XYZ file of C-alpha atoms in Angstrom:
452
model
C 27.245 -78.171 23.250
C 30.430 -76.824 25.215
C 30.633 -73.121 24.313
C 31.783 -70.513 26.569
C 31.045 -68.278 29.746
C 30.009 -64.975 28.711
C 31.781 -63.173 31.805
C 34.912 -65.673 31.237
C 36.510 -63.096 28.365
C 36.330 -60.624 30.828
C 38.012 -62.481 33.400
C 40.666 -62.905 31.562
C 41.995 -59.889 31.094
C 42.122 -59.950 34.725
C 43.827 -63.598 34.853
C 47.265 -62.475 35.707
C 45.948 -60.412 38.976
C 43.103 -61.972 40.219
C 43.828 -65.346 42.361
C 40.068 -65.748 42.389
C 40.068 -66.452 37.950
C 41.391 -69.840 38.591
C 38.474 -71.041 36.256
C 41.102 -70.028 32.882
C 43.564 -72.946 32.623
C 45.906 -71.024 30.832
C 46.753 -68.779 33.501
C 50.269 -68.376 34.398
C 51.316 -70.244 37.035
C 54.453 -70.454 39.233
C 57.330 -72.547 38.610
C 58.380 -74.910 41.094
C 62.099 -73.163 41.262
C 63.391 -70.088 39.423
C 63.917 -71.062 35.727
C 66.438 -70.248 33.210
C 63.808 -70.712 30.111
C 60.557 -69.090 29.743
C 59.352 -70.428 26.395
C 60.469 -73.600 23.941
C 60.998 -73.584 20.245
C 61.163 -76.976 18.664
C 62.853 -77.491 15.543
C 61.157 -80.994 15.094
C 63.334 -82.505 11.807
C 60.854 -85.310 11.245
C 62.102 -88.921 9.522
C 65.013 -89.047 11.578
C 68.077 -86.901 9.656
C 71.341 -88.695 9.348
C 73.899 -87.452 12.251
C 76.827 -89.281 10.750
C 75.986 -87.142 8.045
C 75.546 -83.408 10.071
C 77.290 -83.209 13.459
C 78.553 -86.593 14.034
C 81.418 -87.279 12.088
C 83.313 -90.704 11.509
C 86.733 -91.046 9.861
C 86.785 -94.785 10.561
C 83.462 -94.906 8.807
C 84.814 -93.186 5.901
C 88.269 -96.100 5.789
C 85.751 -98.615 6.077
C 83.414 -97.757 3.436
C 82.149 -100.949 1.512
C 83.266 -103.256 4.481
C 80.520 -105.445 7.200
C 79.898 -103.740 10.109
C 82.521 -105.305 12.591
C 79.974 -106.102 15.552
C 76.011 -107.402 15.763
C 73.282 -105.155 14.849
C 70.255 -104.759 16.967
C 68.094 -107.516 17.421
C 65.447 -105.164 16.005
C 66.149 -103.122 13.003
C 63.442 -101.734 10.377
C 64.454 -103.288 7.122
C 67.021 -106.478 7.658
C 66.748 -107.108 3.728
C 67.338 -104.212 2.451
C 70.832 -103.374 4.624
C 74.196 -104.004 3.119
C 77.526 -103.449 4.079
C 79.229 -99.672 5.964
C 78.758 -96.725 3.459
C 80.865 -93.260 4.262
C 78.736 -89.968 4.103
C 80.180 -88.041 1.186
C 80.042 -84.482 2.950
C 82.976 -82.898 4.364
C 83.015 -82.171 8.301
C 85.157 -78.990 9.651
C 85.590 -77.637 12.966
C 84.243 -74.244 14.051
C 83.925 -71.602 16.277
C 85.967 -71.096 19.704
C 84.936 -74.518 20.587
C 85.717 -76.592 17.613
C 82.738 -78.641 17.244
C 82.591 -80.826 13.976
C 79.909 -80.055 11.465
C 79.116 -81.065 8.080
C 79.484 -79.007 5.016
C 75.976 -79.561 4.867
C 75.275 -77.032 7.693
C 77.558 -73.979 6.976
C 75.064 -70.943 8.506
C 74.676 -73.170 11.393
C 77.692 -73.909 11.941
C 78.688 -70.575 11.976
C 76.646 -70.587 15.643
C 78.227 -73.470 17.052
C 79.676 -71.870 20.271
C 75.868 -70.663 20.889
C 75.030 -74.881 20.489
C 74.940 -77.866 23.686
C 75.401 -80.859 20.992
C 74.542 -83.776 22.348
C 75.923 -87.026 20.241
C 74.805 -89.896 22.403
C 71.088 -89.513 22.055
C 69.084 -92.884 22.104
C 65.269 -94.132 22.351
C 63.213 -97.280 22.636
C 61.793 -97.558 18.658
C 63.005 -98.343 15.568
C 59.653 -97.346 13.535
C 58.419 -93.538 12.537
C 54.941 -93.774 14.479
C 56.606 -95.149 17.631
C 59.728 -92.927 18.189
C 57.747 -89.750 16.832
C 55.550 -90.414 19.347
C 58.068 -91.239 22.155
C 59.867 -87.929 21.742
C 56.276 -85.715 21.538
C 54.782 -87.227 24.450
C 57.013 -89.886 26.493
C 55.226 -92.939 25.281
C 56.138 -94.851 22.216
C 53.033 -97.101 22.828
C 50.257 -95.602 24.643
C 48.833 -92.101 24.072
C 50.072 -89.462 26.615
C 50.139 -85.381 26.619
C 52.440 -84.028 24.491
C 55.893 -81.690 25.993
C 54.101 -78.426 25.192
C 50.664 -79.657 26.792
C 52.947 -80.920 29.630
C 54.692 -77.334 29.474
C 51.217 -75.415 29.515
C 49.460 -77.453 32.316
C 52.803 -77.196 34.402
C 53.287 -73.011 33.827
C 50.409 -71.665 31.277
C 50.746 -68.854 29.169
C 51.656 -65.221 29.112
C 49.499 -64.374 26.754
C 45.845 -65.275 27.219
C 44.533 -63.863 23.750
C 46.780 -66.775 22.055
C 46.970 -70.547 22.506
C 49.622 -71.462 25.039
C 51.287 -74.187 22.403
C 51.616 -74.120 18.948
C 52.405 -76.538 16.446
C 53.165 -75.279 12.677
C 53.451 -77.792 9.541
C 52.855 -80.898 11.104
C 52.600 -84.016 9.442
C 49.190 -86.180 9.661
C 51.454 -89.333 9.336
C 53.244 -91.614 11.922
C 50.977 -90.500 15.163
C 48.921 -87.532 13.424
C 47.321 -85.453 16.070
C 48.832 -87.820 19.249
C 51.380 -85.909 18.641
C 50.061 -83.043 19.698
C 47.490 -84.040 21.880
C 46.854 -83.348 25.850
C 45.410 -86.757 25.794
C 44.003 -87.062 29.272
C 45.165 -83.564 30.447
C 42.292 -80.888 30.227
C 41.966 -80.011 26.441
C 42.760 -76.333 26.987
C 46.348 -77.830 26.715
C 46.230 -79.522 23.240
C 48.401 -77.643 20.849
C 46.700 -75.542 18.126
C 47.890 -76.535 14.356
C 48.755 -73.570 12.015
C 48.654 -76.051 8.765
C 49.550 -79.219 8.429
C 52.422 -81.081 6.564
C 51.222 -80.592 3.044
C 50.568 -76.474 3.749
C 52.552 -73.759 2.494
C 53.464 -72.113 5.484
C 52.529 -68.923 3.548
C 49.000 -70.583 3.478
C 48.492 -71.455 6.704
C 45.754 -70.316 9.107
C 44.737 -70.871 12.490
C 40.582 -72.353 11.502
C 37.843 -70.465 11.403
C 39.875 -67.600 12.575
C 39.731 -63.849 10.988
C 37.649 -65.154 7.914
C 35.968 -61.933 8.052
C 32.696 -63.593 7.306
C 30.954 -63.660 10.978
C 29.659 -60.330 13.051
C 31.845 -60.324 16.630
C 28.754 -59.105 18.018
C 26.623 -62.164 16.824
C 29.382 -64.572 18.317
C 29.199 -62.870 21.137
C 26.012 -63.536 21.722
C 26.180 -67.000 20.545
C 28.750 -67.944 22.924
C 27.040 -66.017 26.126
C 23.881 -68.129 25.083
C 25.814 -71.548 24.791
C 27.632 -70.300 28.448
C 24.349 -69.866 29.961
C 23.201 -73.496 28.823
C 26.788 -74.692 29.675
C 26.315 -73.146 33.206
C 22.978 -74.636 34.023
C 24.517 -78.257 33.245
C 26.819 -77.414 35.228
C 24.819 -76.144 38.212
C 23.156 -79.769 38.099
C 25.789 -82.218 37.546
C 28.709 -80.676 39.272
C 32.303 -80.388 37.770
C 33.257 -81.600 34.524
C 37.122 -81.428 32.932
C 36.031 -81.740 29.758
C 32.964 -79.231 29.387
C 35.304 -76.345 31.577
C 38.210 -77.086 29.125
C 35.599 -76.759 25.990
C 34.210 -73.510 27.163
C 37.659 -72.231 27.764
C 38.981 -73.127 24.395
C 35.508 -71.499 22.717
C 36.697 -68.376 24.548
C 39.977 -68.388 23.647
C 39.208 -69.272 19.786
C 37.157 -65.848 19.902
C 39.881 -64.002 21.216
C 42.093 -64.969 18.939
C 40.054 -63.607 16.158
C 41.745 -60.293 16.347
C 45.257 -61.670 17.570
C 46.057 -63.893 15.476
C 45.941 -62.310 12.265
C 47.545 -59.653 13.772
C 51.065 -61.976 15.020
C 50.253 -63.750 11.051
C 51.136 -60.662 9.249
C 54.542 -60.179 8.732
C 54.352 -57.123 6.715
C 55.885 -55.068 9.577
C 59.328 -57.204 9.047
C 62.028 -55.190 7.672
C 63.562 -56.316 4.341
C 66.705 -57.525 6.256
C 64.898 -59.706 8.306
C 63.242 -61.381 5.505
C 66.585 -61.941 4.125
C 68.268 -63.223 7.552
C 65.535 -66.328 7.309
C 65.386 -66.358 3.701
C 62.296 -65.346 3.191
C 64.016 -64.227 -0.767
C 64.921 -67.727 -1.630
C 62.103 -70.250 -2.603
C 64.574 -72.813 -1.189
C 64.221 -71.635 2.614
C 61.029 -69.619 2.336
C 58.914 -72.397 3.579
C 60.371 -73.170 6.653
C 62.326 -69.575 6.829
C 58.132 -68.074 7.641
C 57.569 -71.160 10.106
C 61.206 -69.638 12.143
C 60.190 -65.863 11.780
C 56.205 -66.986 13.026
C 58.364 -69.013 15.586
C 60.273 -65.726 17.264
C 56.635 -63.310 16.719
C 54.633 -66.183 18.681
C 57.548 -66.306 21.476
C 57.697 -62.422 21.509
C 53.730 -62.704 21.883
C 54.170 -64.710 25.129
C 53.547 -68.236 24.097
C 54.570 -70.825 25.609
C 55.699 -74.262 23.528
C 56.141 -73.345 19.281
C 57.121 -76.165 17.162
C 58.477 -75.707 13.278
C 58.182 -78.798 11.595
C 60.381 -79.550 8.341
C 58.884 -83.391 6.869
C 61.126 -85.541 4.450
C 64.035 -86.704 6.443
C 63.607 -90.642 5.886
C 66.260 -91.052 3.463
C 66.467 -94.735 2.674
C 67.811 -94.331 -0.555
C 69.244 -91.095 -2.598
C 70.672 -90.437 0.472
C 73.211 -87.338 -1.186
C 70.681 -85.755 -3.040
C 67.782 -85.960 -0.592
C 69.752 -84.908 2.635
C 71.338 -81.926 0.599
C 67.785 -81.077 -0.443
C 66.494 -80.845 3.194
C 69.399 -78.902 4.875
C 69.573 -76.416 2.119
C 65.547 -76.159 2.728
C 66.571 -75.571 7.057
C 70.116 -74.366 6.972
C 69.803 -70.272 6.987
C 66.761 -69.824 8.518
C 67.416 -72.186 11.822
C 70.592 -69.704 11.704
C 68.538 -67.035 10.986
C 66.570 -68.017 13.870
C 69.277 -67.683 16.099
C 71.054 -65.127 15.381
C 67.623 -63.077 15.553
C 66.843 -64.022 18.773
C 70.222 -63.362 20.264
C 70.302 -59.637 18.955
C 66.752 -59.360 20.528
C 67.949 -60.421 23.410
C 65.373 -63.465 23.736
C 68.172 -66.583 22.840
C 68.955 -65.670 27.188
C 65.107 -67.173 28.181
C 64.135 -69.025 24.715
C 65.366 -72.621 24.728
C 65.973 -73.867 21.173
C 66.112 -77.655 20.485
C 66.761 -79.218 17.511
C 66.356 -82.613 16.044
C 64.416 -85.832 14.831
C 63.023 -89.155 16.052
C 66.409 -90.853 15.515
C 68.871 -91.247 13.664
C 70.428 -92.736 10.632
C 72.371 -96.171 10.327
C 76.570 -96.331 9.217
C 75.425 -99.145 6.910
C 73.729 -99.024 3.671
C 70.106 -99.210 2.555
C 69.079 -99.923 -1.104
C 73.067 -98.944 -1.848
C 72.870 -95.522 -1.423
C 70.697 -94.928 1.777
C 70.829 -95.328 5.167
C 67.784 -97.205 7.492
C 66.077 -95.980 11.189
C 68.842 -95.867 14.222
C 67.492 -95.323 17.741
C 70.725 -96.620 19.042
C 72.422 -93.856 18.413
C 72.088 -90.161 17.045
C 72.721 -86.426 16.778
C 70.213 -83.844 18.771
C 71.493 -79.929 19.994
C 69.900 -77.234 22.145
C 70.668 -73.755 21.778
C 69.194 -70.220 24.565
C 67.626 -70.865 27.689
C 70.646 -71.717 30.124
C 72.367 -74.555 28.418
C 75.913 -74.934 27.571
C 77.170 -72.596 25.067
C 79.766 -74.592 22.624
C 79.495 -77.948 24.690
C 79.731 -80.989 22.647
C 78.415 -83.828 24.976
C 78.517 -87.765 24.350
C 79.343 -90.175 21.693
C 78.425 -93.241 19.503
C 80.985 -95.579 18.541
C 83.727 -95.326 15.815
C 81.093 -96.315 13.044
C 78.345 -93.913 14.894
C 75.737 -96.852 15.875
C 75.537 -97.064 19.058
C 75.521 -94.186 21.685
C 78.742 -95.315 24.202
C 78.994 -92.488 26.322
C 77.278 -90.379 28.236
C 74.267 -91.552 26.714
C 70.777 -89.148 26.918
C 67.740 -90.432 26.553
C 64.306 -89.400 25.260
C 63.078 -89.355 29.034
C 66.304 -87.397 29.845
C 65.889 -84.942 27.995
C 62.425 -84.659 29.145
C 63.714 -84.395 32.413
C 66.413 -81.089 31.506
C 63.988 -79.546 29.114
C 61.410 -78.768 31.824
C 64.158 -78.369 34.550
C 65.469 -75.443 32.699
C 61.975 -74.304 32.313
C 61.723 -74.380 36.213
C 59.676 -77.874 36.277
C 61.114 -80.868 38.372
C 59.731 -83.369 36.048
C 59.066 -86.110 39.048
C 56.658 -83.081 40.439
C 54.686 -82.346 37.719
C 52.266 -84.989 37.362
C 48.144 -85.444 36.685
C 45.860 -87.595 38.258
C 44.478 -90.231 35.809
C 43.026 -93.638 35.684
C 44.216 -93.927 39.781
C 47.871 -93.185 39.553
C 49.844 -89.999 38.943
C 51.245 -89.536 35.535
C 54.432 -87.552 34.182
C 55.991 -86.855 31.064
C 59.138 -89.219 31.921
C 56.518 -91.845 33.789
C 58.985 -93.967 35.958
C 62.003 -92.838 34.075
C 64.318 -89.944 33.609
C 67.173 -87.819 34.834
C 68.235 -83.928 34.626
C 71.405 -84.170 32.680
C 73.089 -81.310 34.363
C 76.636 -81.174 32.284
C 74.184 -79.933 29.649
C 73.478 -76.888 31.835
C 75.347 -73.518 31.958
C-alpha cells in the first residue's frame, strides 16, 4: 500500500534550499571533501572484453602463438577441458597521441582520444564466472546481495534533479546477477537503479515503465497518491518510522514527477544532425549503443548522478576475430563521440567516464579460436572527472595472464571512484544487520597515481 505524501511533491521543489526537507532521500548532500567529479557514466561491456586484443599488446604472445603456456595456469578456471595452447592476437596495435598509448586497430576512434584516458592494464577481481564477477564489479561482492555502486553514490550524495532517478541503467542484461546488479539491497529503495530497457530492448524503443503513456489523467493520479499518502501517514503515525514504506512513498512521488520530465529527456529531436552523426546514430551498426551514449550525456546534463550504458555479448569463447570485431565496431564510434561531446560542452571536467567489463580473456585458446575468462589480469580505463589524462598504469605479464605490476582490484577502483566523487570509501557506511557496511567492505585503497 506504500504510495506518497501529497505534500512531498511540493517539498521536493524546496529540497535543495530547506534543511527540513530530509524526508526526500534524493536531496543533495555534501561530500566528505571537495570532489573532482559530480557524476559518473559507466560504459559496461558485459561478457568480458579481451584486453590482449584491445588495449594490452603482447608481442611475445604473438611470437609464441601455438606453444603451451610457459607457467602454471590458475587453480580454478572456467572451462579447463576446452583450453589449449597460446593464441596470439590477430589485430595490429599502434601507439597514439602524445602519450603514446597502445591501442589495437579495433578501436580507431577511441585511439584518437587516448590523451584523455587513464588506461589501467593491471585490473583483477576474485571470480572467474560471469555471475560472480558482474556482481563483484557492480556491488563489491561476488557472493552476497549488496547495494550497487550507483546506489552508494546516490545514498552518499543525493541527486541534482529531483524529477529524475539518481541512478539510471540502460539496456542492462537480466542474466548473471540480474536486478541484483543495480539493486539498492539493504539501502532504502529510493537509491536503487532505475532500468531504461533491458538487454534485449533496442535503445530507441526503451521507455521507463508507465511513464508518458498518455492514458491516465495526472489530476486523478494526484488524487490517488494523496489518498494512499493519507493511509500511509496513518500507518506511520501508529507504528513509527519504517524505511521501506518511506522509500516506497518517495518512489511513487518520483514516478509521478517523472511523467513530464522523462519524455523530454528522451526526446532527441532537438539534437543536431552533426551530433547524431558524432554518436553514430546514422549507422545501423552503431545506432543502438550510440543512442545510449547520447542519452547518458542528456541525463548527466540534467543532474542524474550515475548513468550506466550496457553493451552485451562480449563472451567470446569461439570465433574471437569475427565476434570481437563486430562488438568493437558497435561501440567504438559512440564512445569516442561521447568523450568528444562531453569535452566540447565542458562536462568532461566533472564527469567521470569508466569503461570495462567484469574480467578479461586468457592468452590461451579455447575452442581453437576463442578465449576463456580471465579475472587475474585485464584492462579498464577512466576519463575526465579528475583522472590523470594520458596515463598507462600497471602491467600484466608478458603473455597477458596475470597482473604483475601496480595491481588494481575492483575494491581499489571502487575506492578511487568514490574518492573522485568526494567520498571517503571508509566513511560511506550504512548500518545493517548489526554492523556497518560499505561498498569496499573491509578492502580497497585509493589509487592516487590515477588522480590528476
